[in-house]
Amino acid sequence: ESSNNRFKEANNKLLETNKLLYDDFKKSQAELDKRNSMEYASKVEIDCAKARGDLISYKMESQNSFNKYTQTINDLNQTISEMKKKLSAHQETISILSQ
């Protein structure tokens, strides 16, 4: 009878393991079916299109910022150039007045 009990216990463990494996198989099969569906493919395509749109938008914003900062740098360089000219003129005036 003890060997019969061990056989029943082993059989119960096998049944339990088999059920867990079957449940995992069903979940995997459902996921695979989902991924193979047109709806899933369409969703992935839409997500990719959104990501592409976001990337293009970010690229445009970056380009606009770059252009703005480039213009600011150019304006500052122009201001510096004008200030150097004025400084040179003032130094010339001071030099003349110092003589």
GROMACS .gro file of C-alpha atoms in nm:
model
   99
    1GLU     CA    1   0.000   0.000   0.000
    2SER     CA    2   0.289   0.244   0.071
    3SER     CA    3   0.420   0.199  -0.284
    4ASN     CA    4   0.066   0.265  -0.407
    5ASN     CA    5   0.060   0.590  -0.203
    6ARG     CA    6   0.398   0.693  -0.344
    7PHE     CA    7   0.267   0.620  -0.692
    8LYS     CA    8  -0.042   0.836  -0.624
    9GLU     CA    9   0.176   1.120  -0.487
   10ALA     CA   10   0.407   1.103  -0.787
   11ASN     CA   11   0.107   1.092  -1.019
   12ASN     CA   12  -0.049   1.394  -0.846
   13LYS     CA   13   0.278   1.589  -0.879
   14LEU     CA   14   0.296   1.497  -1.247
   15LEU     CA   15  -0.065   1.607  -1.298
   16GLU     CA   16   0.007   1.937  -1.122
   17THR     CA   17   0.322   1.996  -1.329
   18ASN     CA   18   0.136   1.899  -1.645
   19LYS     CA   19  -0.141   2.149  -1.564
   20LEU     CA   20   0.113   2.428  -1.504
   21LEU     CA   21   0.290   2.348  -1.831
   22TYR     CA   22  -0.041   2.339  -2.018
   23ASP     CA   23  -0.144   2.675  -1.869
   24ASP     CA   24   0.191   2.825  -1.973
   25PHE     CA   25   0.147   2.676  -2.320
   26LYS     CA   26  -0.201   2.829  -2.352
   27LYS     CA   27  -0.072   3.171  -2.239
   28SER     CA   28   0.213   3.152  -2.490
   29GLN     CA   29  -0.023   3.042  -2.764
   30ALA     CA   30  -0.262   3.329  -2.686
   31GLU     CA   31   0.028   3.578  -2.694
   32LEU     CA   32   0.148   3.434  -3.025
   33ASP     CA   33  -0.203   3.454  -3.172
   34LYS     CA   34  -0.225   3.815  -3.053
   35ARG     CA   35   0.107   3.905  -3.211
   36ASN     CA   36   0.008   3.741  -3.537
   37SER     CA   37  -0.321   3.930  -3.557
   38MET     CA   38  -0.379   4.219  -3.797
   39GLU     CA   39  -0.501   4.431  -3.507
   40TYR     CA   40  -0.168   4.389  -3.326
   41ALA     CA   41   0.027   4.459  -3.646
   42SER     CA   42  -0.181   4.772  -3.703
   43LYS     CA   43  -0.121   4.885  -3.344
   44VAL     CA   44   0.254   4.835  -3.384
   45GLU     CA   45   0.248   5.029  -3.712
   46ILE     CA   46   0.054   5.313  -3.545
   47ASP     CA   47   0.297   5.318  -3.251
   48CYS     CA   48   0.591   5.330  -3.495
   49ALA     CA   49   0.428   5.613  -3.691
   50LYS     CA   50   0.372   5.807  -3.367
   51ALA     CA   51   0.733   5.752  -3.263
   52ARG     CA   52   0.851   5.864  -3.607
   53GLY     CA   53   0.631   6.175  -3.582
   54ASP     CA   54   0.770   6.251  -3.236
   55LEU     CA   55   1.124   6.211  -3.369
   56ILE     CA   56   1.060   6.442  -3.664
   57SER     CA   57   0.898   6.697  -3.432
   58TYR     CA   58   1.195   6.679  -3.194
   59LYS     CA   59   1.436   6.716  -3.487
   60MET     CA   60   1.251   7.027  -3.609
   61GLU     CA   61   1.247   7.179  -3.259
   62SER     CA   62   1.618   7.109  -3.224
   63GLN     CA   63   1.689   7.270  -3.562
   64ASN     CA   64   1.483   7.576  -3.467
   65SER     CA   65   1.669   7.608  -3.136
   66PHE     CA   66   2.001   7.567  -3.315
   67ASN     CA   67   1.907   7.839  -3.565
   68LYS     CA   68   1.793   8.069  -3.284
   69TYR     CA   69   2.115   8.021  -3.087
   70THR     CA   70   2.325   8.065  -3.401
   71GLN     CA   71   2.147   8.395  -3.469
   72THR     CA   72   2.202   8.504  -3.108
   73ILE     CA   73   2.573   8.423  -3.135
   74ASN     CA   74   2.598   8.615  -3.463
   75ASP     CA   75   2.419   8.913  -3.306
   76LEU     CA   76   2.655   8.905  -3.007
   77ASN     CA   77   2.958   8.887  -3.236
   78GLN     CA   78   2.824   9.188  -3.426
   79THR     CA   79   2.774   9.379  -3.099
   80ILE     CA   80   3.127   9.292  -2.987
   81SER     CA   81   3.266   9.411  -3.321
   82GLU     CA   82   3.079   9.743  -3.289
   83MET     CA   83   3.197   9.784  -2.928
   84LYS     CA   84   3.559   9.722  -3.036
   85LYS     CA   85   3.526   9.994  -3.301
   86LYS     CA   86   3.385  10.237  -3.043
   87LEU     CA   87   3.658  10.144  -2.795
   88SER     CA   88   3.923  10.201  -3.060
   89ALA     CA   89   3.772  10.542  -3.142
   90HIS     CA   90   3.764  10.635  -2.770
   91GLN     CA   91   4.124  10.522  -2.726
   92GLU     CA   92   4.221  10.734  -3.025
   93THR     CA   93   4.039  11.033  -2.876
   94ILE     CA   94   4.210  10.979  -2.538
   95SER     CA   95   4.546  10.952  -2.712
   96ILE     CA   96   4.488  11.279  -2.899
   97LEU     CA   97   4.367  11.456  -2.583
   98SER     CA   98   4.667  11.325  -2.386
   99GLN     CA   99   4.917  11.491  -2.621
   0.00000   0.00000   0.00000
